[in-house]
Coordinates of C-alpha atoms in Angstrom, one line a residue:
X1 CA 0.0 0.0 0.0
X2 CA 1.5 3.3 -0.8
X3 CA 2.0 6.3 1.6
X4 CA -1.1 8.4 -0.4
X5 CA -3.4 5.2 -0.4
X6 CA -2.6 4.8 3.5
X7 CA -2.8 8.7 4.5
X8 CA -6.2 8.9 2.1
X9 CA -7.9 6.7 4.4
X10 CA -6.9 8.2 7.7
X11 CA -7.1 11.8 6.6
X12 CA -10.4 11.6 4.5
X13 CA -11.0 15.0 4.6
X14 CA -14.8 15.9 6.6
X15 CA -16.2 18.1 4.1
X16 CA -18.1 20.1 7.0
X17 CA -14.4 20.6 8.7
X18 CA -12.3 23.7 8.5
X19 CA -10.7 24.0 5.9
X20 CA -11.9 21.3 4.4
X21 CA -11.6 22.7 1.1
X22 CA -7.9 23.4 1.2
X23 CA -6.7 20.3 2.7
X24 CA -8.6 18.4 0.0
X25 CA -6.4 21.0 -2.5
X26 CA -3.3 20.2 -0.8
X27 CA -4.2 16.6 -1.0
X28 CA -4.8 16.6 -4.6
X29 CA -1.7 18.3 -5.3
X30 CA 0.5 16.0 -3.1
X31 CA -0.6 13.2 -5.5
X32 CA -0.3 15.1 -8.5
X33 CA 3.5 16.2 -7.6
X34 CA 3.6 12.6 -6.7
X35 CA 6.7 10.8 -4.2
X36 CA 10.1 12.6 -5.3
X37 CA 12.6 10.4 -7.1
X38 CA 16.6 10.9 -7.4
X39 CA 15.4 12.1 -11.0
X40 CA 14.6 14.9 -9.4
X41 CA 17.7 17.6 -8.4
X42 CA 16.6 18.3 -4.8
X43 CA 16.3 14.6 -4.6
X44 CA 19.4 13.2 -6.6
X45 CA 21.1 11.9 -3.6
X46 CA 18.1 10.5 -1.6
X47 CA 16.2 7.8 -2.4
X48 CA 12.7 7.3 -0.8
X49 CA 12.2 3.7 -2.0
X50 CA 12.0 1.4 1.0
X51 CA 11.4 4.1 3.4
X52 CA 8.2 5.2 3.1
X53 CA 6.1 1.3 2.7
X54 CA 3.9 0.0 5.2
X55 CA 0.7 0.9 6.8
X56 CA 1.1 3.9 8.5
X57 CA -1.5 4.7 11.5
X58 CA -2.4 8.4 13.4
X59 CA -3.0 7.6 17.3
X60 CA -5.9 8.9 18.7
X61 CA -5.6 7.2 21.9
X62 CA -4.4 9.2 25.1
X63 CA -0.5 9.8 24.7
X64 CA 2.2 8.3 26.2
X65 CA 4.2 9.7 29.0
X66 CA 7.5 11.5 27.6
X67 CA 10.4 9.2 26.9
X68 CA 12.6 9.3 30.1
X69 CA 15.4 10.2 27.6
X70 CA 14.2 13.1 26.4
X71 CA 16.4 16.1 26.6
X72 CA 15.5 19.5 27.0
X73 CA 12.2 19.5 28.6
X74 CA 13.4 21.4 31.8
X75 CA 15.3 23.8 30.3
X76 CA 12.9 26.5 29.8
X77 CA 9.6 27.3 31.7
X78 CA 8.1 28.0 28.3
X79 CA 7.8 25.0 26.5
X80 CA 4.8 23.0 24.5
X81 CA 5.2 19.0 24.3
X82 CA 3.6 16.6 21.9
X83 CA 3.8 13.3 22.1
X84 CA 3.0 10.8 19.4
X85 CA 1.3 13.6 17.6
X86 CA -0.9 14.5 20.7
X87 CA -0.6 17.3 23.5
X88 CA 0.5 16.0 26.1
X89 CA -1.9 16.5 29.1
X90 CA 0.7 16.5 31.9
X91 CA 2.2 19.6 30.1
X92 CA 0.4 23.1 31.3
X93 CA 0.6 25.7 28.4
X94 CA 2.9 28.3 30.0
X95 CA 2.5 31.3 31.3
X96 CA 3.6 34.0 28.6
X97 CA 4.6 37.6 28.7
X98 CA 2.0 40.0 27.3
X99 CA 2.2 40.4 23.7
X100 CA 2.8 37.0 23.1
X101 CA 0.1 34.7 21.8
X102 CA 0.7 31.2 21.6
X103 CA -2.2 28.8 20.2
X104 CA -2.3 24.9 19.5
X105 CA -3.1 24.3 15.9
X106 CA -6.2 22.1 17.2
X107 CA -7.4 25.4 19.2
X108 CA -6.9 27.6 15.4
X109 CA -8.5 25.3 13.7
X110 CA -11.8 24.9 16.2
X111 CA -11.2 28.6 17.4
X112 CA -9.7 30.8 14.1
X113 CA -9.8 29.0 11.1
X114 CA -9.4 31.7 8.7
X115 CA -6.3 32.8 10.2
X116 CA -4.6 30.1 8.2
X117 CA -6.0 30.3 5.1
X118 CA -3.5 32.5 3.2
X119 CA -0.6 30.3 4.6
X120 CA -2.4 26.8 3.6
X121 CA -3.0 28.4 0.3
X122 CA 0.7 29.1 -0.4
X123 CA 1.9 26.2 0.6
X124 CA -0.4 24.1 -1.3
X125 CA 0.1 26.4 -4.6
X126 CA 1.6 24.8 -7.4
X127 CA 5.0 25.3 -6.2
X128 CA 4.5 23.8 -3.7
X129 CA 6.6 19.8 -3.3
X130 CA 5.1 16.7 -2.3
X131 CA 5.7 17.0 1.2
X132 CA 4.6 20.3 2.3
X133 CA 1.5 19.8 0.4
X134 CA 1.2 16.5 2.3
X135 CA 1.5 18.6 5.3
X136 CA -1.3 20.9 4.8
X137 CA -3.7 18.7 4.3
X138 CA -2.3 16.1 7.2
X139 CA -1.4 18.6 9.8
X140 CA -3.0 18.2 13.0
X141 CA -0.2 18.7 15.9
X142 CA 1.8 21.9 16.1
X143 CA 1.3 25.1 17.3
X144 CA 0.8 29.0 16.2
X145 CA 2.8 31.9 17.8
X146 CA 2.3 35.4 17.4
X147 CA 4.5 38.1 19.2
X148 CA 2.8 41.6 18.8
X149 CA 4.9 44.8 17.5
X150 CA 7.8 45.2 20.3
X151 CA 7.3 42.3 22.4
X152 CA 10.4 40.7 23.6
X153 CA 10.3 37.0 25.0
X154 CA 13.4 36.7 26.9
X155 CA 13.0 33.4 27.6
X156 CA 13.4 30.7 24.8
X157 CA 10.3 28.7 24.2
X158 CA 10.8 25.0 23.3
X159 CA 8.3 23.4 21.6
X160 CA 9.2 19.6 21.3
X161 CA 7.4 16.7 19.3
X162 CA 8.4 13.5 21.2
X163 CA 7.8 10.0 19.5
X164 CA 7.7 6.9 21.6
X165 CA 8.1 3.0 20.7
X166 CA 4.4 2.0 21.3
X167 CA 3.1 4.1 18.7
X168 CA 4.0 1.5 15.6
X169 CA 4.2 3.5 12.5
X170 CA 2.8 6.6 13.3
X171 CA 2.8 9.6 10.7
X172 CA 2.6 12.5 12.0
X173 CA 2.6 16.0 10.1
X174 CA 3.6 18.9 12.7
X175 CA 3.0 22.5 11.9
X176 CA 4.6 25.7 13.5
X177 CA 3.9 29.3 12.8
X178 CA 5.4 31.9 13.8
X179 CA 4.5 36.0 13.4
X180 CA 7.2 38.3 14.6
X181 CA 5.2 41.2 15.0
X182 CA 7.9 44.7 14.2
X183 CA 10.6 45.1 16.8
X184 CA 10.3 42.1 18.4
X185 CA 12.1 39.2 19.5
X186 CA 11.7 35.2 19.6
X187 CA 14.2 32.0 20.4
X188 CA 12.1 29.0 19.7
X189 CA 14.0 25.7 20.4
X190 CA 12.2 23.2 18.0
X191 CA 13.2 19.1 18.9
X192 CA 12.1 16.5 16.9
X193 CA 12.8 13.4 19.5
X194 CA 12.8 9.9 19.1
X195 CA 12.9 6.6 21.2
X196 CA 15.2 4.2 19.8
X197 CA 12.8 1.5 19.0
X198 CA 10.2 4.4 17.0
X199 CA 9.4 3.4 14.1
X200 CA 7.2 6.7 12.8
X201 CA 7.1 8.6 9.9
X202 CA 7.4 12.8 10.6
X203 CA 6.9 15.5 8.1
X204 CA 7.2 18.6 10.0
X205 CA 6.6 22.2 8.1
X206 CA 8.2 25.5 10.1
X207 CA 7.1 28.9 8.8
X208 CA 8.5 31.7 10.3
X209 CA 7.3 35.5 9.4
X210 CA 9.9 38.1 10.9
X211 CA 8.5 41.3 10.7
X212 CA 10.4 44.5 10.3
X213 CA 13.0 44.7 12.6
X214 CA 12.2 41.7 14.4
X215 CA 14.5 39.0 15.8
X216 CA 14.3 35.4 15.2
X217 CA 16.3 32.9 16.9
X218 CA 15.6 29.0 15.1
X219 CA 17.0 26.3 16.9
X220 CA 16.2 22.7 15.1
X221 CA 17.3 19.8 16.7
X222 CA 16.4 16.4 15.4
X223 CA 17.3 13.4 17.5
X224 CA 14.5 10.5 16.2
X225 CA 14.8 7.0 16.6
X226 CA 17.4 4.7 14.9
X227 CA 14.7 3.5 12.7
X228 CA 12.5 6.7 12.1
X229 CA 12.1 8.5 9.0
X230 CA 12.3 12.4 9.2
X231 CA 11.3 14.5 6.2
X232 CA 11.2 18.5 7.2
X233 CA 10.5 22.0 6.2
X234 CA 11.9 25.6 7.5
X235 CA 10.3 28.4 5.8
X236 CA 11.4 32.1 6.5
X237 CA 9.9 35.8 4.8
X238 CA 12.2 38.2 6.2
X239 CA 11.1 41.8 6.5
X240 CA 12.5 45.1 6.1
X241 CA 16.1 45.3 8.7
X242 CA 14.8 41.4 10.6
X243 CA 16.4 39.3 11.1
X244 CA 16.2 35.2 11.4
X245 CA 18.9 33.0 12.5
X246 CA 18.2 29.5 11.8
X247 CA 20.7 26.8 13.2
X248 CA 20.2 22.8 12.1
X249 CA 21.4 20.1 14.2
X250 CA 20.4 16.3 12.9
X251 CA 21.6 13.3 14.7
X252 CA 19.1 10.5 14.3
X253 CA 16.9 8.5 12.0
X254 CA 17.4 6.1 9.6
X255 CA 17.0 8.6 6.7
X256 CA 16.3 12.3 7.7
X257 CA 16.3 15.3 5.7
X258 CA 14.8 18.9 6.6
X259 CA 14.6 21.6 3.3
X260 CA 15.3 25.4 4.8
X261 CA 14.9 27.8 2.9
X262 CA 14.5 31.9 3.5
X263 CA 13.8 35.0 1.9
X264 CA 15.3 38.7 1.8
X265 CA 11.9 40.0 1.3
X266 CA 13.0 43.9 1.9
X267 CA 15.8 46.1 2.5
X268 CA 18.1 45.5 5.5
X269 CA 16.8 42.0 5.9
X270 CA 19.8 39.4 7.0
X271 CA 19.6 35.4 7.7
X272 CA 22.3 33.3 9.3
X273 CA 22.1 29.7 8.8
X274 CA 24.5 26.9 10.4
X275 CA 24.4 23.5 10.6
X276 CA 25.8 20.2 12.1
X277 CA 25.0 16.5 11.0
X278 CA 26.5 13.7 12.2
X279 CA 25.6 10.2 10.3
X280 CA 26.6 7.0 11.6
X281 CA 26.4 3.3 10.2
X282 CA 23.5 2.8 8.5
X283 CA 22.0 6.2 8.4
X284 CA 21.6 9.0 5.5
X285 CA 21.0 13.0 6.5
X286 CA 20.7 15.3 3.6
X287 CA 20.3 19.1 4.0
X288 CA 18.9 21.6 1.2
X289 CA 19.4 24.7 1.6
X290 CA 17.8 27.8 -0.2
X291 CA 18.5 31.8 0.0
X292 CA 16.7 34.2 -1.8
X293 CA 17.8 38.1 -2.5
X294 CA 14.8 39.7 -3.4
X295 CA 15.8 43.2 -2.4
X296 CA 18.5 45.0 -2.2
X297 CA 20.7 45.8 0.8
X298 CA 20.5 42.3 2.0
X299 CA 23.1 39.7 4.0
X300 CA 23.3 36.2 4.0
X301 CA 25.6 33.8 6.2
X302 CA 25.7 30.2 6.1
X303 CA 28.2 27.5 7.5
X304 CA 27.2 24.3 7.7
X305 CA 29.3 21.1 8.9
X306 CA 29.3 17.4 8.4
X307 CA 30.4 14.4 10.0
X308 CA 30.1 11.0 8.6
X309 CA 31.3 7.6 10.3
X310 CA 30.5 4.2 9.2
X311 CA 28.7 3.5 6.1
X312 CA 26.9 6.4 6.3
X313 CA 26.2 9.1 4.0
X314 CA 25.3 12.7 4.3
X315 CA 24.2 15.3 1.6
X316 CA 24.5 18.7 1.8
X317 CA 22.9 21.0 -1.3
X318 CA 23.2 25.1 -0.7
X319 CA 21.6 27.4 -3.1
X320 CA 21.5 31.1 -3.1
X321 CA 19.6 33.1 -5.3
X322 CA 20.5 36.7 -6.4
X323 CA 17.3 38.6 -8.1
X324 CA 17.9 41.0 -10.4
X325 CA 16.5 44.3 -8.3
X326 CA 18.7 42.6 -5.0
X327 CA 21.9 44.6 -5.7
X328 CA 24.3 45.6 -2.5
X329 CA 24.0 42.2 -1.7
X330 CA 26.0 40.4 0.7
X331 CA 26.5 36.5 0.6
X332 CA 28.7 33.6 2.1
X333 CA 28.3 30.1 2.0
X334 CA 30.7 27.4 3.6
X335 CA 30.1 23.9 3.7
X336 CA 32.9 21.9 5.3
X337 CA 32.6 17.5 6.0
X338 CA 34.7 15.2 7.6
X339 CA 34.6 11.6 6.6
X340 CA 35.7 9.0 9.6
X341 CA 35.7 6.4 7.8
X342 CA 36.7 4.8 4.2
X343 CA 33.4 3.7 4.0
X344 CA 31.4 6.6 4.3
X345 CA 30.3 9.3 1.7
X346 CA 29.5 13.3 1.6
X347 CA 28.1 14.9 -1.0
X348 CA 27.6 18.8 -1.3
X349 CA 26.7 20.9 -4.0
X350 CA 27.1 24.4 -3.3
X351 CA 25.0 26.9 -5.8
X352 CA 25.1 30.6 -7.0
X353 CA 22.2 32.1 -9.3
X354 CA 23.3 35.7 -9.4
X355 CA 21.5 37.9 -11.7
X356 CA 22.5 42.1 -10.3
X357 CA 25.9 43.1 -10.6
X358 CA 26.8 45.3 -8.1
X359 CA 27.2 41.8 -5.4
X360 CA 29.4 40.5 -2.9
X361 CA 29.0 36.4 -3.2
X362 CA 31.4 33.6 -2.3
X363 CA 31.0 29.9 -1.2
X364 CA 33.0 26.9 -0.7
X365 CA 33.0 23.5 0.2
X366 CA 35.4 20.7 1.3
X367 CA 35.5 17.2 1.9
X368 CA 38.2 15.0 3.6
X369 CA 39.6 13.6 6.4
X370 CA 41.5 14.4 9.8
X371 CA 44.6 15.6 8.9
X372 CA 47.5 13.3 9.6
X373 CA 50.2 16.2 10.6
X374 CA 48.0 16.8 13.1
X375 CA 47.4 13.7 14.5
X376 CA 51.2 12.8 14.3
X377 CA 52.0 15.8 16.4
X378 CA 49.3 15.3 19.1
X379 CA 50.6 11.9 19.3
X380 CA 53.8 13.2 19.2
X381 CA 53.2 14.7 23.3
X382 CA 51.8 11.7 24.3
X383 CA 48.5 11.9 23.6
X384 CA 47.0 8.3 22.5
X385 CA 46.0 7.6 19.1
X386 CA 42.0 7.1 19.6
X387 CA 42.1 10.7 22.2
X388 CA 43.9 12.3 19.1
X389 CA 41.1 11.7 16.8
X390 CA 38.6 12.5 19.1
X391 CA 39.9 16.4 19.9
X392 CA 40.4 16.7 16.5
X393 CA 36.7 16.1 15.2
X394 CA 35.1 18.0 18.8
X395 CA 36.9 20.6 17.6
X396 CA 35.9 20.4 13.6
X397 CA 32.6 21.1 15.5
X398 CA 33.4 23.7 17.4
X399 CA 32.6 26.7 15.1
X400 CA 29.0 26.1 15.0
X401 CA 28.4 24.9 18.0
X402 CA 29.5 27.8 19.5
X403 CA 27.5 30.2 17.8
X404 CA 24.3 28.3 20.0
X405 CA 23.7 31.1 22.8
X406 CA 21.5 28.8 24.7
X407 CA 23.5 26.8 27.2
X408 CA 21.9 23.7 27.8
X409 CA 21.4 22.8 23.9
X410 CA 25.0 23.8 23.4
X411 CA 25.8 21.4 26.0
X412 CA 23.5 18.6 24.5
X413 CA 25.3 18.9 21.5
X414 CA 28.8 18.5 23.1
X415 CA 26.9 15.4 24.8
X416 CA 25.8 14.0 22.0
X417 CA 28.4 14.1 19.8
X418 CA 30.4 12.7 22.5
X419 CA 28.2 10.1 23.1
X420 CA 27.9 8.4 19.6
X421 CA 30.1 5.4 19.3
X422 CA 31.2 5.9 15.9
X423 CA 32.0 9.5 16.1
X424 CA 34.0 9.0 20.0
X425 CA 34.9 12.5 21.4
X426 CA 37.1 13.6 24.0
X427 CA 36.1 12.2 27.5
X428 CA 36.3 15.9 29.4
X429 CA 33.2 16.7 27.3
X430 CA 30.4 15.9 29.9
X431 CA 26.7 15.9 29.2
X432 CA 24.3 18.5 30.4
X433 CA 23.2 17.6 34.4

């Protein structure tokens, strides 16, 4: 049974249900962009087949507590927690400044429904790919924040989607919106956690609106289970002088790949966008990447870093994308991948599409391994061998993962890596308490 014949029985739109008219849109065009092939360039070096077969089930039944594993959820007082696709009871919405407005999807949908229609409508256009229109018509978890003109949350806010082993091939199709009203400011930590024995199928869609001179702080951190799949969206319109930094950071699932992609919508507007993937044995993590200039006056920065151990593979593809009225525009793009094993593969692709001439653009990207001067001196004081290798790679790392202001995710990342035992990192690097 395909994914569509599965997900047309347990989505069957009710035509008396809010928006039922768009989700049956979104459906329809889902099927008629059909599943994405390596024949297709955003896809050459990920192949779907295998990874999406079975019978794949929505759980209404009361969720599950929170994996005892699960990092993160005491890190902030504001936070929002899903589990297997369903608000988890336990969790008390919390308490937020004035001039911040945070709604489940389920309460928008019941509450507000036309508040969504324009952004269901353009991303169920006919641009739109085969996953995000899957996710407008499937979405049913997530959550809708709205900060109004000069409200600053302090705080971060974490708003986690947790998947545990008794919910057997679960899809699930979170959706998060955020609306940066003008002059104000937002760090949302977004985790995608798995159990190891999860089996689910996520398709997450972010859109983030930064109004102008806003602030928004993106953290995306996906740790699913060995065996999930993970299939993402970030989407970001960036107003006059906003700005949105979005930082990716994907650990786990058997295949996983999250599509980010931003626009310079006016004048002033910046975007900073850094990554880290690890891949172990078995796994493949691709990252697609897309910046638009559509104005002039605009910055871009992007760094993102790849380690690969194993068999496993990671992809990373960077486009940016000059428009011809976007002159006085500033761009750099890095990509930079370490292989740890002779076994295991990396392939990036960074792109330019410059059409002004009065620019500032560079990118470049490298693959290769530890560097064996270094390791001989190292060893050379006494270090051992195996210790060597390990501050080496931690500190490959170490130039995004200290651009993460918020100390316990930068910690969970030092953990993490540290922790995977095919990527082994120095022992002094202790996980968060």
């Amino acid at each position: 049974m395909s994914i569509l014949q599965t997900l047309a029985r347990e989505f069957a739109p009710d035509p008396s249900a809010p928006l039922a008219d768009l989700r049956a849109h979104a459906y329809a065009r889902a099927r008629q962009r059909g599943v994405p092939t390596p024949r297709d360039e955003a896809w050459k070096y990920t192949d779907l087949r295998g990874h999406l077969d079975g019978e794949y089930v929505v759980t209404a039944d009361p969720p599950h507590g929170a994996p005892a594993t699960a990092p993160l959820l005491d890190s902030t007082p504001h936070r929002l927690v899903f589990i297997d696709g369903v608000l988890a009871p336990d969790v008390a919405a919390p308490a937020l400044p004035p001039g911040v407005r945070l709604r489940t999807l389920a309460a928008v949908l019941a509450a507000d429904p036309a508040s969504l229609r324009a952004l269901m409508a353009r991303h169920a256009s006919e641009d739109a790919d085969f996953f995000t229109a899957l996710n407008m018509a499937c979405a049913r978890a997530g959550v809708v924040i709205e900060l109004a003109a000069g409200c600053q949350l302090e705080t971060p806010l974490l708003v986690a989607f947790l998947h545990t082993s008794a919910a057997e091939q679960l899809f699930s199709a979170p959706l998060v919106v955020v609306n940066a009203g003008a002059n104000s400011q937002l760090t949302l930590i977004e985790l995608h956690y798995g159990e190891a024995a999860a089996t689910n199928l996520a398709t997450p869609l972010t859109d983030l609106t930064a109004g102008a001179g806003s602030v928004i702080e993106h953290y995306r951190v996906q740790l699913e289970g060995a065996a999930a799949v993970h299939i993402g969206s970030v989407q970001a319109t960036i107003e006059r002088d906003a700005r949105v930094g979005s930082h990716s950071f994907a650990f786990g699932g058997k295949l996983a790949r999250v599509e980010i992609c931003a626009k310079l919508a006016a004048p002033g507007a910046s975007v900073v966008l850094n990554g880290l993937f690890a891949v172990a044995a078995g796994q493949h993590i691709d990252h697609q990447t897309r910046i638009e200039h559509e104005a002039p006056h605009t910055t871009s920065v992007e760094l993102y870093k790849g380690l690969a151990a194993g068999d496993g593979r990671g992809v990373f593809r960077g486009q940016i994308i000059v428009r011809p009225n976007a002159q006085k525009t500033s761009s750099r793009q890095a990509s930079h991948n370490l292989l740890l094993s002779p076994f295991a593969e990396i392939d990036t692709k960074p792109e330019l599409e410059i059409y002004a001439d009065d620019v500032a653009c560079a990118h470049g990207a490298t693959v290769g391994q530890l560097d064996d001067a270094a390791l001989f001196y190292l060893c050379s004081r006494g270090i051992p061998a195996a210790e060597a290798h390990a501050l080496l790679t931690f500190g490959f790392t170490q130039e995004v993962v200290e651009q993460v202001a918020f100390e316990p995710l930068r910690r969970l990342l030092a953990a993490r890596l540290a922790g995977s035992a095919d990527i082994p990192l120095p022992e002094r690097i202790e996980p968060a308490p």
